[in-house]
CSV table of C-alpha atoms in Angstrom, one decimal:
chain,number,residue,atom,x,y,z
A,1,GLU,CA,-23.1,-0.3,-1.0
A,2,ALA,CA,-19.5,-0.1,-2.3
A,3,GLN,CA,-17.3,-1.6,0.3
A,4,VAL,CA,-14.3,-3.7,1.3
A,5,THR,CA,-14.9,-6.4,3.9
A,6,GLN,CA,-12.5,-8.3,6.0
A,7,ASN,CA,-12.9,-11.3,8.2
A,8,PRO,CA,-12.4,-11.9,11.0
A,9,ARG,CA,-12.3,-8.5,12.6
A,10,TYR,CA,-10.6,-9.8,15.7
A,11,LEU,CA,-8.5,-12.9,16.1
A,12,ILE,CA,-6.3,-14.3,18.9
A,13,THR,CA,-4.2,-17.2,18.0
A,14,VAL,CA,-1.1,-19.1,19.0
A,15,THR,CA,2.3,-19.3,17.4
A,16,GLY,CA,2.5,-21.6,14.5
A,17,LYS,CA,-1.2,-22.1,13.8
A,18,LYS,CA,-1.9,-21.3,10.2
A,19,LEU,CA,-4.6,-18.6,9.6
A,20,THR,CA,-6.2,-16.8,6.7
A,21,VAL,CA,-7.7,-13.3,6.8
A,22,THR,CA,-10.2,-12.8,4.0
A,23,CYS,CA,-10.7,-9.6,2.0
A,24,SER,CA,-13.4,-9.0,-0.5
A,25,GLN,CA,-14.5,-5.9,-2.5
A,26,ASN,CA,-17.6,-5.3,-4.6
A,27,MET,CA,-16.3,-2.4,-6.7
A,28,ASN,CA,-14.7,-4.4,-9.5
A,29,HIS,CA,-11.3,-2.9,-8.6
A,30,GLU,CA,-8.2,-4.3,-10.3
A,31,TYR,CA,-5.8,-3.2,-7.6
A,32,MET,CA,-5.8,-4.7,-4.1
A,33,SER,CA,-3.3,-4.4,-1.2
A,34,TRP,CA,-2.6,-5.5,2.3
A,35,TYR,CA,-1.1,-3.2,5.0
A,36,ARG,CA,-0.2,-3.6,8.6
A,37,GLN,CA,-0.4,-0.8,11.0
A,38,ASP,CA,1.8,-0.7,14.1
A,39,PRO,CA,2.2,2.1,16.7
A,40,GLY,CA,4.9,4.6,15.7
A,41,LEU,CA,5.4,2.9,12.3
A,42,GLY,CA,2.4,4.0,10.3
A,43,LEU,CA,1.0,1.8,7.6
A,44,ARG,CA,3.4,-0.6,5.7
A,45,GLN,CA,2.5,-2.5,2.6
A,46,ILE,CA,2.7,-6.3,2.8
A,47,TYR,CA,1.6,-7.4,-0.6
A,48,TYR,CA,-0.3,-6.0,-3.5
A,49,SER,CA,-2.1,-7.3,-6.6
A,50,MET,CA,-2.5,-5.4,-9.9
A,51,ASN,CA,-5.1,-7.9,-11.2
A,52,VAL,CA,-6.1,-11.6,-11.1
A,53,GLU,CA,-3.1,-13.9,-10.7
A,54,VAL,CA,-0.7,-10.9,-10.5
A,55,THR,CA,0.7,-10.4,-7.0
A,56,ASP,CA,3.9,-8.8,-5.8
A,57,LYS,CA,5.7,-8.0,-2.6
A,58,GLY,CA,5.4,-4.8,-0.7
A,59,ASP,CA,7.8,-3.5,2.0
A,60,VAL,CA,7.2,-6.2,4.7
A,61,PRO,CA,6.2,-9.5,2.9
A,62,GLU,CA,8.2,-11.9,5.2
A,63,GLY,CA,5.9,-14.4,6.9
A,64,TYR,CA,2.9,-13.7,4.7
A,65,LYS,CA,1.4,-15.2,1.5
A,66,VAL,CA,-1.4,-14.0,-0.7
A,67,SER,CA,-3.4,-15.2,-3.7
A,68,ARG,CA,-5.6,-13.6,-6.2
A,69,LYS,CA,-7.7,-16.2,-8.0
A,70,GLU,CA,-10.8,-14.0,-8.4
A,71,LYS,CA,-11.0,-10.2,-8.9
A,72,ARG,CA,-13.0,-9.6,-5.8
A,73,ASN,CA,-11.0,-11.6,-3.2
A,74,PHE,CA,-7.5,-11.2,-1.9
A,75,PRO,CA,-6.8,-13.4,1.1
A,76,LEU,CA,-3.8,-12.9,3.4
A,77,ILE,CA,-2.3,-16.1,4.7
A,78,LEU,CA,0.0,-16.5,7.7
A,79,GLU,CA,1.4,-20.0,7.4
A,80,SER,CA,3.1,-20.0,10.8
A,81,PRO,CA,2.2,-16.9,12.7
A,82,SER,CA,4.7,-15.5,15.2
A,83,PRO,CA,4.2,-12.8,17.9
A,84,ASN,CA,5.9,-10.1,15.8
A,85,GLN,CA,2.9,-10.4,13.4
A,86,THR,CA,0.6,-9.1,16.1
A,87,SER,CA,-0.8,-6.0,14.4
A,88,LEU,CA,-3.8,-4.3,12.9
A,89,TYR,CA,-4.2,-5.4,9.3
A,90,PHE,CA,-6.0,-3.5,6.5
A,91,CYS,CA,-7.0,-4.5,3.1
A,92,ALA,CA,-7.5,-1.9,0.4
A,93,SER,CA,-8.6,-1.7,-3.2
A,94,SER,CA,-8.6,0.8,-5.9
A,95,ARG,CA,-8.8,1.3,-9.7
A,96,PRO,CA,-5.4,2.1,-11.2
A,97,GLY,CA,-5.3,5.5,-12.9
A,98,LEU,CA,-3.5,6.8,-15.9
A,99,ALA,CA,-1.1,8.7,-13.6
A,100,GLY,CA,-0.6,6.7,-10.5
A,101,LEU,CA,-2.9,5.0,-8.1
A,102,ASN,CA,-6.3,6.4,-7.4
A,103,GLU,CA,-7.9,6.6,-4.0
A,104,GLN,CA,-7.7,3.5,-1.9
A,105,PHE,CA,-10.8,2.1,-0.3
A,106,PHE,CA,-10.0,0.5,3.0
A,107,GLY,CA,-11.6,-2.3,4.9
A,108,PRO,CA,-12.5,-2.0,8.6
A,109,GLY,CA,-9.3,-3.8,9.8
A,110,THR,CA,-8.5,-7.1,11.4
A,111,ARG,CA,-6.8,-6.9,14.8
A,112,LEU,CA,-4.6,-10.0,15.1
A,113,THR,CA,-2.9,-11.1,18.3
A,114,VAL,CA,-0.4,-14.0,18.2
A,115,LEU,CA,0.5,-15.5,21.5
B,1,SER,CA,12.3,3.5,1.6
B,2,GLN,CA,10.7,6.8,0.6
B,3,GLN,CA,8.1,7.9,3.1
B,4,GLY,CA,5.9,10.9,3.5
B,5,GLU,CA,6.6,12.6,6.8
B,6,GLU,CA,3.9,14.5,8.5
B,7,ASP,CA,4.3,17.5,10.8
B,8,PRO,CA,3.4,18.1,13.6
B,9,GLN,CA,3.0,14.6,15.1
B,10,ALA,CA,0.2,15.9,17.2
B,11,LEU,CA,-2.0,19.0,17.1
B,12,SER,CA,-4.6,20.2,19.6
B,13,ILE,CA,-6.9,23.1,18.8
B,14,GLN,CA,-10.2,24.6,19.8
B,15,GLU,CA,-13.3,24.0,17.9
B,16,GLY,CA,-13.8,26.7,15.2
B,17,GLU,CA,-10.0,27.2,14.7
B,18,ASN,CA,-8.2,26.1,11.6
B,19,ALA,CA,-5.9,23.1,11.6
B,20,THR,CA,-2.9,23.0,9.3
B,21,MET,CA,-0.9,19.8,8.8
B,22,ASN,CA,2.2,19.3,6.7
B,23,CYS,CA,3.7,16.5,4.7
B,24,SER,CA,7.2,16.3,3.2
B,25,TYR,CA,8.6,13.7,0.9
B,26,LYS,CA,11.8,12.9,-0.8
B,27,THR,CA,11.4,11.9,-4.4
B,28,SER,CA,9.2,12.7,-7.4
B,29,ILE,CA,5.6,11.7,-7.1
B,30,ASN,CA,2.6,10.9,-9.4
B,31,ASN,CA,0.2,12.2,-6.8
B,32,LEU,CA,-0.2,12.8,-3.0
B,33,GLN,CA,-3.2,11.7,-1.1
B,34,TRP,CA,-4.5,12.5,2.4
B,35,TYR,CA,-6.5,10.1,4.5
B,36,ARG,CA,-8.2,10.2,7.8
B,37,GLN,CA,-8.5,7.5,10.4
B,38,ASN,CA,-10.8,7.4,13.4
B,39,SER,CA,-9.4,5.4,16.3
B,40,GLY,CA,-8.8,1.8,15.3
B,41,ARG,CA,-10.9,2.0,12.2
B,42,GLY,CA,-10.2,1.9,8.4
B,43,LEU,CA,-8.7,4.8,6.6
B,44,VAL,CA,-10.9,7.1,4.6
B,45,HIS,CA,-9.7,8.9,1.6
B,46,LEU,CA,-10.0,12.7,1.8
B,47,ILE,CA,-8.4,14.2,-1.2
B,48,LEU,CA,-5.9,13.4,-4.0
B,49,ILE,CA,-3.7,16.0,-5.6
B,50,ARG,CA,-1.7,15.3,-8.7
B,51,SER,CA,1.9,16.4,-9.3
B,52,ASN,CA,0.8,19.0,-11.9
B,53,GLU,CA,-1.7,20.5,-9.5
B,54,ARG,CA,-1.0,23.2,-6.9
B,55,GLU,CA,-4.2,23.4,-4.9
B,56,LYS,CA,-7.4,21.6,-4.4
B,57,HIS,CA,-10.5,22.1,-2.3
B,58,SER,CA,-13.1,19.8,-0.9
B,59,GLY,CA,-15.6,21.3,1.5
B,60,ARG,CA,-13.7,22.5,4.5
B,61,LEU,CA,-10.5,20.9,3.3
B,62,ARG,CA,-7.8,22.7,1.3
B,63,VAL,CA,-4.7,20.9,0.1
B,64,THR,CA,-1.7,22.5,-1.5
B,65,LEU,CA,1.3,20.8,-3.2
B,66,ASP,CA,4.7,22.4,-3.8
B,67,THR,CA,6.7,20.0,-5.9
B,68,SER,CA,9.8,22.2,-5.8
B,69,LYS,CA,9.9,21.9,-2.0
B,70,LYS,CA,8.5,18.4,-2.0
B,71,SER,CA,5.8,19.3,0.5
B,72,SER,CA,2.1,19.4,0.9
B,73,SER,CA,-0.2,20.9,3.4
B,74,LEU,CA,-3.8,20.0,4.5
B,75,LEU,CA,-5.9,22.8,6.0
B,76,ILE,CA,-9.1,22.1,7.8
B,77,THR,CA,-11.1,25.2,8.3
B,78,ALA,CA,-13.6,25.9,11.1
B,79,SER,CA,-12.7,22.6,12.8
B,80,ARG,CA,-15.3,20.6,14.6
B,81,ALA,CA,-15.0,18.1,17.5
B,82,ALA,CA,-15.9,15.4,14.9
B,83,ASP,CA,-12.6,16.2,13.0
B,84,THR,CA,-10.7,14.6,15.9
B,85,ALA,CA,-8.8,11.8,14.2
B,86,SER,CA,-5.4,10.8,12.8
B,87,TYR,CA,-4.5,12.1,9.4
B,88,PHE,CA,-2.0,10.5,7.0
B,89,CYS,CA,-0.4,11.6,3.8
B,90,ALA,CA,0.5,9.0,1.2
B,91,THR,CA,2.7,9.4,-1.8
B,92,ASP,CA,2.5,7.6,-5.1
B,93,LEU,CA,6.0,7.6,-6.4
B,94,THR,CA,7.1,8.2,-9.9
B,95,LEU,CA,9.2,5.4,-11.4
B,96,SER,CA,8.6,3.2,-8.4
B,97,ALA,CA,9.1,-0.5,-9.1
B,98,ASN,CA,6.2,-1.1,-6.8
B,99,SER,CA,2.7,0.1,-7.4
B,100,LYS,CA,2.0,1.4,-3.9
B,101,LEU,CA,1.2,4.3,-1.8
B,102,THR,CA,3.8,5.1,0.9
B,103,PHE,CA,2.2,6.3,4.1
B,104,GLY,CA,3.6,8.6,6.7
B,105,LYS,CA,3.2,7.9,10.4
B,106,GLY,CA,0.3,10.2,10.8
B,107,ILE,CA,-0.8,13.3,12.7
B,108,THR,CA,-3.1,13.1,15.7
B,109,LEU,CA,-5.6,15.9,15.6
B,110,SER,CA,-7.6,16.7,18.7
B,111,VAL,CA,-10.3,19.3,18.5
B,112,ARG,CA,-11.6,20.5,21.8
B,113,PRO,CA,-15.3,21.4,22.1
């Protein structure tokens, strides 16, 4: 089954404790992206990757890191989480099209609480 | 930054009625996409319409795009209780330095049985 998986699905942590949220897709997609969703703000892009070893900042990259060592995986790293990073996080993947991005396939989400 | 803006923010209708949701944007786009999100879950792609297209259909969904007015509409016909969800439009911008979809804040649709 074609899917995007994220782990963990729920996480409660404390300020400053490094954490990684994993994202994996089995569709051989080149493009992967991380979003955060906050009430009243919609989805905002954190980082994206056009292919292996190619990453770039989205709209809200501060406090986050990513890596793309393999095509299928795109982990999101919070080196020193803070309470304002409490949010619902989504990973997505797609195949770039000739005229813009194609449909995005979303993971189930990771609900992160930073105390 | 450029953002699709949906209208209305919330919509409540009776089962069997049609639901119309609108999206406006500010600059040129490659395409516009509509997504659906059930409470707290991942978004699911509904339909993509390219800048050179004016209308697309998919089952009970009809999407229109008016590039002169920079607006799109999503029509769900013969709505069902199961259509209750949040709906988002997302724009893929022409000449954007970023490869990204910019999402609106969403429309909450409630379909009453």
